[in-house]
PDB file of C-alpha atoms and ligand atoms in Angstrom:
ATOM      1  CA  MET X1095       0.016  -0.186  -0.015  1.00 46.00           C
ATOM      2  CA  ALA X1096       1.081   3.293  -0.853  1.00 46.00           C
ATOM      3  CA  ASP X1097       0.323   5.295   2.245  1.00 61.00           C
ATOM      4  CA  GLY X1098      -2.541   5.033   4.994  1.00 53.00           C
ATOM      5  CA  GLY X1099       0.301   2.902   7.097  1.00 68.00           C
ATOM      6  CA  LYS X1100       0.723  -0.785   7.521  1.00 84.00           C
ATOM      7  CA  ARG X1101      -2.136  -3.159   6.680  1.00 92.00           C
ATOM      8  CA  ASP X1102      -3.161  -6.147   8.944  1.00 94.00           C
ATOM      9  CA  CYS X1103      -5.064  -8.597   6.919  1.00 96.00           C
ATOM     10  CA  LEU X1104      -6.208 -12.116   7.511  1.00 96.00           C
ATOM     11  CA  ARG X1105      -6.552 -13.840   4.474  1.00 96.00           C
ATOM     12  CA  ILE X1106      -9.819 -16.028   3.833  1.00 97.00           C
ATOM     13  CA  LEU X1107      -9.545 -18.414   0.950  1.00 96.00           C
ATOM     14  CA  GLY X1108      -6.447 -16.546  -0.018  1.00 95.00           C
ATOM     15  CA  ILE X1109      -7.708 -12.997  -0.030  1.00 96.00           C
ATOM     16  CA  PRO X1110      -6.683 -10.465   2.158  1.00 97.00           C
ATOM     17  CA  VAL X1111      -9.127  -8.575   4.409  1.00 98.00           C
ATOM     18  CA  ASP X1112      -8.025  -6.075   6.728  1.00 98.00           C
ATOM     19  CA  ARG X1113      -8.888  -5.849  10.194  1.00 97.00           C
ATOM     20  CA  VAL X1114     -10.438  -2.362  10.881  1.00 98.00           C
ATOM     21  CA  THR X1115     -13.025  -0.951  12.217  1.00 98.00           C
ATOM     22  CA  LEU X1116     -15.470   1.782  10.525  1.00 98.00           C
ATOM     23  CA  LYS X1117     -13.349   4.638  12.227  1.00 98.00           C
ATOM     24  CA  GLU X1118      -9.868   3.113  11.021  1.00 97.00           C
ATOM     25  CA  THR X1119     -11.693   2.796   7.709  1.00 98.00           C
ATOM     26  CA  LEU X1120     -12.818   6.428   7.536  1.00 98.00           C
ATOM     27  CA  CYS X1121      -9.210   7.619   8.504  1.00 98.00           C
ATOM     28  CA  ARG X1122      -7.712   5.578   5.819  1.00 98.00           C
ATOM     29  CA  ILE X1123     -10.012   6.822   3.376  1.00 98.00           C
ATOM     30  CA  GLU X1124      -9.113  10.515   4.680  1.00 98.00           C
ATOM     31  CA  THR X1125      -5.594   9.624   4.039  1.00 98.00           C
ATOM     32  CA  PHE X1126      -6.154   8.430   0.339  1.00 98.00           C
ATOM     33  CA  ILE X1127      -8.283  11.496  -0.485  1.00 98.00           C
ATOM     34  CA  ALA X1128      -5.141  13.636   0.869  1.00 98.00           C
ATOM     35  CA  SER X1129      -2.884  11.786  -1.170  1.00 96.00           C
ATOM     36  CA  GLY X1130      -4.600  12.986  -4.454  1.00 95.00           C
ATOM     37  CA  LYS X1131      -4.071   9.624  -6.027  1.00 95.00           C
ATOM     38  CA  PRO X1132      -6.898   7.077  -7.050  1.00 97.00           C
ATOM     39  CA  HIS X1133      -7.251   4.265  -4.537  1.00 98.00           C
ATOM     40  CA  LEU X1134      -9.695   1.486  -4.692  1.00 98.00           C
ATOM     41  CA  VAL X1135     -11.577   0.323  -1.632  1.00 98.00           C
ATOM     42  CA  VAL X1136     -13.260  -2.986  -1.552  1.00 98.00           C
ATOM     43  CA  THR X1137     -16.352  -4.104   0.913  1.00 98.00           C
ATOM     44  CA  ALA X1138     -16.202  -7.758   1.099  1.00 97.00           C
ATOM     45  CA  ASP X1139     -18.754 -10.118   2.297  1.00 95.00           C
ATOM     46  CA  ALA X1140     -18.870 -13.742   1.581  1.00 95.00           C
ATOM     47  CA  THR X1141     -20.153 -13.581  -1.522  1.00 94.00           C
ATOM     48  CA  ALA X1142     -17.188 -11.228  -3.105  1.00 96.00           C
ATOM     49  CA  ILE X1143     -14.792 -13.936  -1.318  1.00 97.00           C
ATOM     50  CA  VAL X1144     -16.332 -16.879  -3.228  1.00 96.00           C
ATOM     51  CA  ILE X1145     -16.543 -15.211  -6.629  1.00 94.00           C
ATOM     52  CA  ALA X1146     -13.150 -14.105  -5.873  1.00 96.00           C
ATOM     53  CA  HIS X1147     -12.049 -17.517  -5.174  1.00 94.00           C
ATOM     54  CA  SER X1148     -13.020 -18.845  -8.464  1.00 92.00           C
ATOM     55  CA  ASP X1149     -12.486 -15.696 -10.966  1.00 95.00           C
ATOM     56  CA  ALA X1150      -8.944 -14.830 -11.353  1.00 96.00           C
ATOM     57  CA  ASN X1151      -9.660 -11.481 -12.461  1.00 95.00           C
ATOM     58  CA  PHE X1152     -11.891 -10.461  -9.859  1.00 96.00           C
ATOM     59  CA  ARG X1153      -9.587 -12.218  -7.404  1.00 97.00           C
ATOM     60  CA  SER X1154      -6.572 -10.058  -8.865  1.00 96.00           C
ATOM     61  CA  LEU X1155      -8.844  -6.992  -8.711  1.00 96.00           C
ATOM     62  CA  VAL X1156      -9.366  -7.513  -5.223  1.00 97.00           C
ATOM     63  CA  GLU X1157      -6.017  -8.517  -4.231  1.00 97.00           C
ATOM     64  CA  SER X1158      -4.811  -4.917  -5.713  1.00 96.00           C
ATOM     65  CA  ALA X1159      -7.206  -2.833  -3.618  1.00 98.00           C
ATOM     66  CA  ASP X1160      -5.890  -0.314  -0.980  1.00 98.00           C
ATOM     67  CA  LEU X1161      -8.604  -1.710   1.783  1.00 98.00           C
ATOM     68  CA  VAL X1162     -10.864  -4.568   1.526  1.00 98.00           C
ATOM     69  CA  THR X1163     -13.373  -4.015   4.799  1.00 98.00           C
ATOM     70  CA  PRO X1164     -14.860  -6.920   6.311  1.00 98.00           C
ATOM     71  CA  ASP X1165     -18.531  -6.900   5.260  1.00 95.00           C
ATOM     72  CA  GLY X1166     -20.659  -9.177   6.744  1.00 90.00           C
ATOM     73  CA  ASN X1167     -21.599 -11.681   9.403  1.00 90.00           C
ATOM     74  CA  GLY X1168     -19.735 -14.452   7.251  1.00 94.00           C
ATOM     75  CA  ILE X1169     -16.847 -12.943   7.447  1.00 97.00           C
ATOM     76  CA  LEU X1170     -17.013 -11.959  10.955  1.00 97.00           C
ATOM     77  CA  TRP X1171     -17.768 -15.817  11.427  1.00 96.00           C
ATOM     78  CA  ALA X1172     -14.376 -16.948   9.368  1.00 97.00           C
ATOM     79  CA  GLY X1173     -12.079 -14.551  11.485  1.00 97.00           C
ATOM     80  CA  LYS X1174     -13.600 -15.911  14.531  1.00 96.00           C
ATOM     81  CA  TYR X1175     -13.114 -19.731  13.140  1.00 95.00           C
ATOM     82  CA  LYS X1176      -9.568 -18.654  12.116  1.00 94.00           C
ATOM     83  CA  GLY X1177      -8.795 -17.255  15.731  1.00 93.00           C
ATOM     84  CA  HIS X1178      -7.731 -13.640  14.356  1.00 92.00           C
ATOM     85  CA  ARG X1179     -11.577 -11.677  15.395  1.00 93.00           C
ATOM     86  CA  PHE X1180     -12.592  -8.780  13.302  1.00 96.00           C
ATOM     87  CA  ALA X1181     -13.574  -6.136  15.499  1.00 95.00           C
ATOM     88  CA  GLU X1182     -16.877  -5.384  13.772  1.00 96.00           C
ATOM     89  CA  ARG X1183     -18.675  -5.298  10.551  1.00 95.00           C
ATOM     90  CA  VAL X1184     -17.942  -2.134   8.338  1.00 97.00           C
ATOM     91  CA  SER X1185     -20.433  -2.144   5.436  1.00 95.00           C
ATOM     92  CA  GLY X1186     -20.623   0.055   2.210  1.00 96.00           C
ATOM     93  CA  VAL X1187     -23.721   1.410   3.584  1.00 95.00           C
ATOM     94  CA  ASP X1188     -22.152   2.791   6.583  1.00 96.00           C
ATOM     95  CA  ILE X1189     -19.207   3.877   4.940  1.00 98.00           C
ATOM     96  CA  LEU X1190     -21.412   5.979   2.340  1.00 98.00           C
ATOM     97  CA  GLU X1191     -23.274   7.741   5.277  1.00 98.00           C
ATOM     98  CA  ARG X1192     -20.306   8.841   7.462  1.00 98.00           C
ATOM     99  CA  LEU X1193     -18.508   9.792   4.202  1.00 98.00           C
ATOM    100  CA  CYS X1194     -21.684  12.097   3.631  1.00 98.00           C
ATOM    101  CA  ALA X1195     -21.329  13.647   7.016  1.00 98.00           C
ATOM    102  CA  LEU X1196     -17.494  14.229   6.493  1.00 98.00           C
ATOM    103  CA  SER X1197     -18.249  16.006   2.992  1.00 98.00           C
ATOM    104  CA  ALA X1198     -20.414  18.405   4.726  1.00 98.00           C
ATOM    105  CA  GLU X1199     -17.774  19.134   7.326  1.00 97.00           C
ATOM    106  CA  LYS X1200     -14.940  18.901   4.920  1.00 97.00           C
ATOM    107  CA  GLY X1201     -16.090  19.408   1.430  1.00 97.00           C
ATOM    108  CA  TYR X1202     -15.489  15.954  -0.272  1.00 98.00           C
ATOM    109  CA  ARG X1203     -16.745  16.189  -3.618  1.00 98.00           C
ATOM    110  CA  LEU X1204     -18.738  12.766  -3.677  1.00 98.00           C
ATOM    111  CA  TYR X1205     -20.616  11.260  -7.068  1.00 98.00           C
ATOM    112  CA  PHE X1206     -23.366   8.377  -7.018  1.00 98.00           C
ATOM    113  CA  LEU X1207     -22.954   5.995  -9.860  1.00 98.00           C
ATOM    114  CA  GLY X1208     -25.387   3.087 -10.118  1.00 98.00           C
ATOM    115  CA  ALA X1209     -28.865   1.542  -9.107  1.00 98.00           C
ATOM    116  CA  GLU X1210     -32.071   1.892 -11.513  1.00 97.00           C
ATOM    117  CA  PRO X1211     -32.430   5.696 -13.358  1.00 98.00           C
ATOM    118  CA  GLY X1212     -33.543   7.868 -10.373  1.00 97.00           C
ATOM    119  CA  ILE X1213     -32.607   6.313  -7.232  1.00 98.00           C
ATOM    120  CA  ALA X1214     -28.999   7.594  -7.030  1.00 98.00           C
ATOM    121  CA  ASP X1215     -30.279  11.127  -7.291  1.00 98.00           C
ATOM    122  CA  LEU X1216     -33.020  10.138  -4.721  1.00 98.00           C
ATOM    123  CA  ALA X1217     -30.350   8.974  -2.215  1.00 98.00           C
ATOM    124  CA  ALA X1218     -28.475  12.048  -2.907  1.00 98.00           C
ATOM    125  CA  ARG X1219     -30.937  14.020  -2.002  1.00 98.00           C
ATOM    126  CA  GLN X1220     -32.171  12.200   0.943  1.00 97.00           C
ATOM    127  CA  LEU X1221     -28.428  12.138   2.340  1.00 98.00           C
ATOM    128  CA  GLN X1222     -28.506  16.165   1.806  1.00 98.00           C
ATOM    129  CA  ALA X1223     -31.526  16.610   3.689  1.00 98.00           C
ATOM    130  CA  LYS X1224     -29.636  14.965   6.474  1.00 98.00           C
ATOM    131  CA  TYR X1225     -26.197  16.241   6.208  1.00 98.00           C
ATOM    132  CA  PRO X1226     -26.669  19.725   5.474  1.00 97.00           C
ATOM    133  CA  GLY X1227     -23.988  21.027   2.914  1.00 97.00           C
ATOM    134  CA  CYS X1228     -22.823  17.716   1.962  1.00 98.00           C
ATOM    135  CA  LYS X1229     -21.394  18.356  -1.653  1.00 98.00           C
ATOM    136  CA  ILE X1230     -22.992  15.398  -3.815  1.00 98.00           C
ATOM    137  CA  VAL X1231     -21.479  16.338  -7.214  1.00 98.00           C
ATOM    138  CA  GLY X1232     -23.250  14.334  -9.357  1.00 98.00           C
ATOM    139  CA  SER X1233     -25.331  11.206 -10.146  1.00 98.00           C
ATOM    140  CA  HIS X1234     -25.870   8.537 -12.947  1.00 98.00           C
ATOM    141  CA  HIS X1235     -28.163   5.374 -12.900  1.00 98.00           C
ATOM    142  CA  GLY X1236     -25.925   2.235 -13.422  1.00 98.00           C
ATOM    143  CA  TYR X1237     -27.720   0.226 -16.662  1.00 98.00           C
ATOM    144  CA  PHE X1238     -25.722   0.871 -19.131  1.00 97.00           C
ATOM    145  CA  PRO X1239     -23.436  -1.538 -21.109  1.00 96.00           C
ATOM    146  CA  SER X1240     -19.992  -1.802 -20.641  1.00 95.00           C
ATOM    147  CA  ASP X1241     -18.964  -0.329 -23.814  1.00 96.00           C
ATOM    148  CA  SER X1242     -20.557   2.915 -22.745  1.00 97.00           C
ATOM    149  CA  ASP X1243     -18.165   2.668 -19.768  1.00 98.00           C
ATOM    150  CA  ILE X1244     -15.783   5.604 -21.225  1.00 97.00           C
ATOM    151  CA  GLU X1245     -18.657   7.890 -22.197  1.00 98.00           C
ATOM    152  CA  VAL X1246     -19.834   7.337 -18.501  1.00 98.00           C
ATOM    153  CA  ALA X1247     -16.637   7.915 -17.329  1.00 98.00           C
ATOM    154  CA  GLN X1248     -16.087  11.127 -19.181  1.00 98.00           C
ATOM    155  CA  LYS X1249     -19.235  12.790 -17.378  1.00 98.00           C
ATOM    156  CA  ILE X1250     -18.051  11.679 -14.183  1.00 98.00           C
ATOM    157  CA  ALA X1251     -14.761  13.031 -14.747  1.00 98.00           C
ATOM    158  CA  MET X1252     -16.257  16.473 -15.544  1.00 98.00           C
ATOM    159  CA  THR X1253     -17.334  16.515 -12.195  1.00 98.00           C
ATOM    160  CA  GLN X1254     -13.966  16.038 -10.641  1.00 98.00           C
ATOM    161  CA  PRO X1255     -15.118  13.622  -7.472  1.00 98.00           C
ATOM    162  CA  ASP X1256     -12.841  13.014  -4.526  1.00 98.00           C
ATOM    163  CA  VAL X1257     -14.561   9.889  -3.978  1.00 98.00           C
ATOM    164  CA  LEU X1258     -17.208   7.440  -6.343  1.00 98.00           C
ATOM    165  CA  PHE X1259     -19.441   5.246  -4.998  1.00 98.00           C
ATOM    166  CA  ALA X1260     -20.474   2.747  -7.923  1.00 98.00           C
ATOM    167  CA  ALA X1261     -23.476   0.972  -6.828  1.00 98.00           C
ATOM    168  CA  MET X1262     -23.932  -1.691  -9.739  1.00 97.00           C
ATOM    169  CA  GLY X1263     -23.233  -5.408  -8.089  1.00 94.00           C
ATOM    170  CA  MET X1264     -20.126  -7.190  -7.804  1.00 93.00           C
ATOM    171  CA  PRO X1265     -17.937  -7.789  -9.750  1.00 94.00           C
ATOM    172  CA  ARG X1266     -19.260  -5.010 -12.180  1.00 96.00           C
ATOM    173  CA  GLN X1267     -18.994  -2.207  -9.967  1.00 97.00           C
ATOM    174  CA  GLU X1268     -15.318  -2.844  -9.423  1.00 96.00           C
ATOM    175  CA  GLN X1269     -14.612  -3.540 -13.051  1.00 96.00           C
ATOM    176  CA  PHE X1270     -15.931  -0.325 -13.700  1.00 98.00           C
ATOM    177  CA  ILE X1271     -13.789   1.462 -11.417  1.00 98.00           C
ATOM    178  CA  ARG X1272     -10.445  -0.457 -12.542  1.00 96.00           C
ATOM    179  CA  ALA X1273     -11.284   0.283 -16.152  1.00 96.00           C
ATOM    180  CA  THR X1274     -12.168   4.122 -15.775  1.00 98.00           C
ATOM    181  CA  GLU X1275      -9.620   5.262 -12.612  1.00 97.00           C
ATOM    182  CA  ASP X1276      -7.180   6.877 -14.705  1.00 97.00           C
ATOM    183  CA  LEU X1277     -10.038   8.746 -16.688  1.00 98.00           C
ATOM    184  CA  ILE X1278     -12.108   9.715 -13.627  1.00 98.00           C
ATOM    185  CA  ARG X1279      -9.192  10.524 -11.004  1.00 97.00           C
ATOM    186  CA  ALA X1280     -11.152  10.133  -7.981  1.00 98.00           C
ATOM    187  CA  LYS X1281      -8.889   9.752  -4.694  1.00 98.00           C
ATOM    188  CA  VAL X1282     -11.122   6.775  -3.643  1.00 98.00           C
ATOM    189  CA  ALA X1283     -13.431   4.331  -5.672  1.00 98.00           C
ATOM    190  CA  MET X1284     -15.337   2.041  -4.218  1.00 98.00           C
ATOM    191  CA  GLY X1285     -18.355  -0.557  -4.656  1.00 97.00           C
ATOM    192  CA  VAL X1286     -21.379  -0.015  -2.310  1.00 97.00           C
ATOM    193  CA  GLY X1287     -23.642  -2.688  -4.085  1.00 93.00           C
ATOM    194  CA  GLY X1288     -27.452  -1.814  -2.948  1.00 92.00           C
ATOM    195  CA  SER X1289     -26.901   1.224  -0.586  1.00 95.00           C
ATOM    196  CA  PHE X1290     -28.652   3.782  -2.704  1.00 97.00           C
ATOM    197  CA  ASP X1291     -31.444   1.606  -2.895  1.00 94.00           C
ATOM    198  CA  VAL X1292     -31.677   1.748   0.936  1.00 92.00           C
ATOM    199  CA  TYR X1293     -30.907   5.639   0.920  1.00 96.00           C
ATOM    200  CA  SER X1294     -33.364   6.339  -1.354  1.00 96.00           C
ATOM    201  CA  GLY X1295     -36.253   4.278   0.662  1.00 91.00           C
ATOM    202  CA  LYS X1296     -36.565   1.880  -2.061  1.00 89.00           C
ATOM    203  CA  THR X1297     -35.388  -1.233   0.201  1.00 84.00           C
ATOM    204  CA  LYS X1298     -35.077  -1.113   3.778  1.00 77.00           C
ATOM    205  CA  ARG X1299     -32.545  -2.309   6.162  1.00 76.00           C
ATOM    206  CA  ALA X1300     -33.831  -5.125   8.468  1.00 84.00           C
ATOM    207  CA  PRO X1301     -34.891  -4.263  11.856  1.00 90.00           C
ATOM    208  CA  ILE X1302     -32.052  -3.744  14.425  1.00 89.00           C
ATOM    209  CA  LEU X1303     -33.467  -6.952  16.490  1.00 90.00           C
ATOM    210  CA  ILE X1304     -33.375  -8.908  12.707  1.00 90.00           C
ATOM    211  CA  GLN X1305     -29.643  -7.592  12.371  1.00 84.00           C
ATOM    212  CA  ARG X1306     -28.684  -8.445  15.825  1.00 85.00           C
ATOM    213  CA  ILE X1307     -29.941 -12.078  15.378  1.00 86.00           C
ATOM    214  CA  LYS X1308     -27.951 -12.276  12.186  1.00 79.00           C
ATOM    215  CA  LEU X1309     -30.730 -12.734   9.971  1.00 85.00           C
ATOM    216  CA  GLU X1310     -30.637  -9.637   7.480  1.00 80.00           C
ATOM    217  CA  TRP X1311     -29.905 -11.898   4.951  1.00 78.00           C
ATOM    218  CA  LEU X1312     -33.035 -13.772   5.358  1.00 84.00           C
ATOM    219  CA  TRP X1313     -34.904 -10.335   5.719  1.00 85.00           C
ATOM    220  CA  ARG X1314     -33.231  -9.275   2.412  1.00 80.00           C
ATOM    221  CA  LEU X1315     -34.412 -12.593   0.578  1.00 83.00           C
ATOM    222  CA  MET X1316     -37.764 -12.395   1.667  1.00 85.00           C
ATOM    223  CA  LEU X1317     -37.857  -8.659   0.026  1.00 82.00           C
ATOM    224  CA  ASN X1318     -36.148  -9.870  -3.017  1.00 81.00           C
ATOM    225  CA  PRO X1319     -36.215 -13.458  -3.799  1.00 83.00           C
ATOM    226  CA  SER X1320     -33.935 -12.861  -7.147  1.00 80.00           C
ATOM    227  CA  LYS X1321     -31.047 -12.555  -4.295  1.00 78.00           C
ATOM    228  CA  ILE X1322     -31.272 -16.559  -3.991  1.00 81.00           C
ATOM    229  CA  SER X1323     -28.219 -16.990  -6.067  1.00 81.00           C
ATOM    230  CA  LYS X1324     -26.232 -14.815  -3.702  1.00 81.00           C
ATOM    231  CA  VAL X1325     -27.547 -16.652  -0.904  1.00 81.00           C
ATOM    232  CA  ARG X1326     -26.817 -20.109  -2.148  1.00 84.00           C
ATOM    233  CA  LEU X1327     -22.748 -19.424  -2.294  1.00 88.00           C
ATOM    234  CA  LEU X1328     -23.184 -18.951   1.861  1.00 89.00           C
ATOM    235  CA  PRO X1329     -22.827 -22.478   2.397  1.00 91.00           C
ATOM    236  CA  ARG X1330     -20.333 -22.598  -0.114  1.00 93.00           C
ATOM    237  CA  PHE X1331     -18.864 -19.979   1.834  1.00 95.00           C
ATOM    238  CA  VAL X1332     -18.956 -21.829   5.053  1.00 95.00           C
ATOM    239  CA  LEU X1333     -17.814 -25.268   3.566  1.00 95.00           C
ATOM    240  CA  LEU X1334     -14.613 -23.827   1.950  1.00 96.00           C
ATOM    241  CA  VAL X1335     -13.172 -22.096   4.712  1.00 96.00           C
ATOM    242  CA  ARG X1336     -13.936 -24.971   6.658  1.00 95.00           C
ATOM    243  CA  LYS X1337     -11.781 -26.997   4.151  1.00 93.00           C
ATOM    244  CA  GLU X1338      -9.119 -24.268   4.466  1.00 91.00           C
ATOM    245  CA  GLY X1339      -8.690 -24.624   8.003  1.00 82.00           C
ATOM    246  CA  ARG X1340      -7.605 -22.517  10.680  1.00 79.00           C
TER     247      ARG X1340
HETATM  248  N1  UDP S 577     -27.384  -2.754 -10.671  1.00 66.66           N
HETATM  249  C1  UDP S 577     -27.031  -1.595 -11.490  1.00 66.66           C
HETATM  250  N2  UDP S 577     -26.387  -2.115 -12.927  1.00 66.66           N
HETATM  251  C2  UDP S 577     -26.980  -3.371 -13.043  1.00 66.66           C
HETATM  252  C3  UDP S 577     -27.133  -4.466 -12.012  1.00 66.66           C
HETATM  253  C4  UDP S 577     -27.575  -3.836 -10.977  1.00 66.66           C
HETATM  254  O1  UDP S 577     -26.851  -0.349 -11.270  1.00 66.66           O
HETATM  255  O2  UDP S 577     -26.606  -3.770 -14.330  1.00 66.66           O
HETATM  256  C5  UDP S 577     -27.836  -2.249  -8.904  1.00 66.66           C
HETATM  257  C6  UDP S 577     -29.047  -2.484  -8.585  1.00 66.66           C
HETATM  258  O3  UDP S 577     -30.036  -1.552  -9.268  1.00 66.66           O
HETATM  259  C7  UDP S 577     -29.027  -2.101  -7.111  1.00 66.66           C
HETATM  260  C8  UDP S 577     -27.279  -2.822  -6.975  1.00 66.66           C
HETATM  261  O4  UDP S 577     -26.764  -2.556  -8.337  1.00 66.66           O
HETATM  262  O5  UDP S 577     -28.854  -1.141  -6.791  1.00 66.66           O
HETATM  263  C9  UDP S 577     -26.953  -3.698  -6.798  1.00 66.66           C
HETATM  264  O6  UDP S 577     -27.250  -4.144  -5.471  1.00 66.66           O
HETATM  265  P1  UDP S 577     -26.906  -5.922  -4.825  1.00 66.66           P
HETATM  266  O7  UDP S 577     -28.041  -5.468  -3.655  1.00 66.66           O
HETATM  267  O8  UDP S 577     -27.269  -6.881  -5.556  1.00 66.66           O
HETATM  268  O9  UDP S 577     -25.479  -5.545  -4.446  1.00 66.66           O
HETATM  269  P2  UDP S 577     -24.966  -6.051  -3.236  1.00 66.66           P
HETATM  270  O10 UDP S 577     -24.703  -5.332  -1.988  1.00 66.66           O
HETATM  271  O11 UDP S 577     -25.746  -7.742  -2.615  1.00 66.66           O
HETATM  272  O12 UDP S 577     -23.459  -6.339  -4.048  1.00 66.66           O
END
């Protein structure tokens, strides 16, 4: 890593995941912004690890990231299983909101890319209402073919963002970030999955009680049955981690 201090990573199925808290993540991100150079942050849940395990391109993308946060109970379980606990879950949804608060305070320029037409803009307006002064400098939906990546990136580059949030699902969002980073020149870019859906009010996060008993995945599945293909990867994740051993 070029800046932001020495990393303390735990490898899960060979993929490095940083043992960071949300507070430490925000500190690193601010260091990345101050450096002026592009950085990739990945929020890794169990699905991401299974995809990286079987897809060499995505794997090298995650391995080359500047920070990989432990996003999800599957990752926390794997840390505990291997005897190197993660302090807490650090999700894209939480990082996004905290960066909106920091933007209001410090003027960071944020760009929202992804989700269905209108959703990123709605999320931006809700967050600006919650954090007055938060600088969301532009938004764009996430439904375009990859041969339009450069055209979309040129539009984003015009707004000169410090931080690009890409919410187009994994691995598409990370692939877009890598393919366009030299053009966009955001200091930090990160995939945030379904976060705009959450902040626009399109989907609701599970009630705290359901989050506490670690059944948020079941709640999401009930609201959106098309997520079954991702949920199916969870038992595979547990099997692979057990096979890998401590
Ligand atoms: N999405 C998109 N473009 C696509 C496919 C998906 O912008 O081609 C959006 C989708 O509307 C949703 C987000 O990507 O807002 C992915 O959400 P999901 O919950 O699947 O991501 P996860 O957090 O599970 O990775």
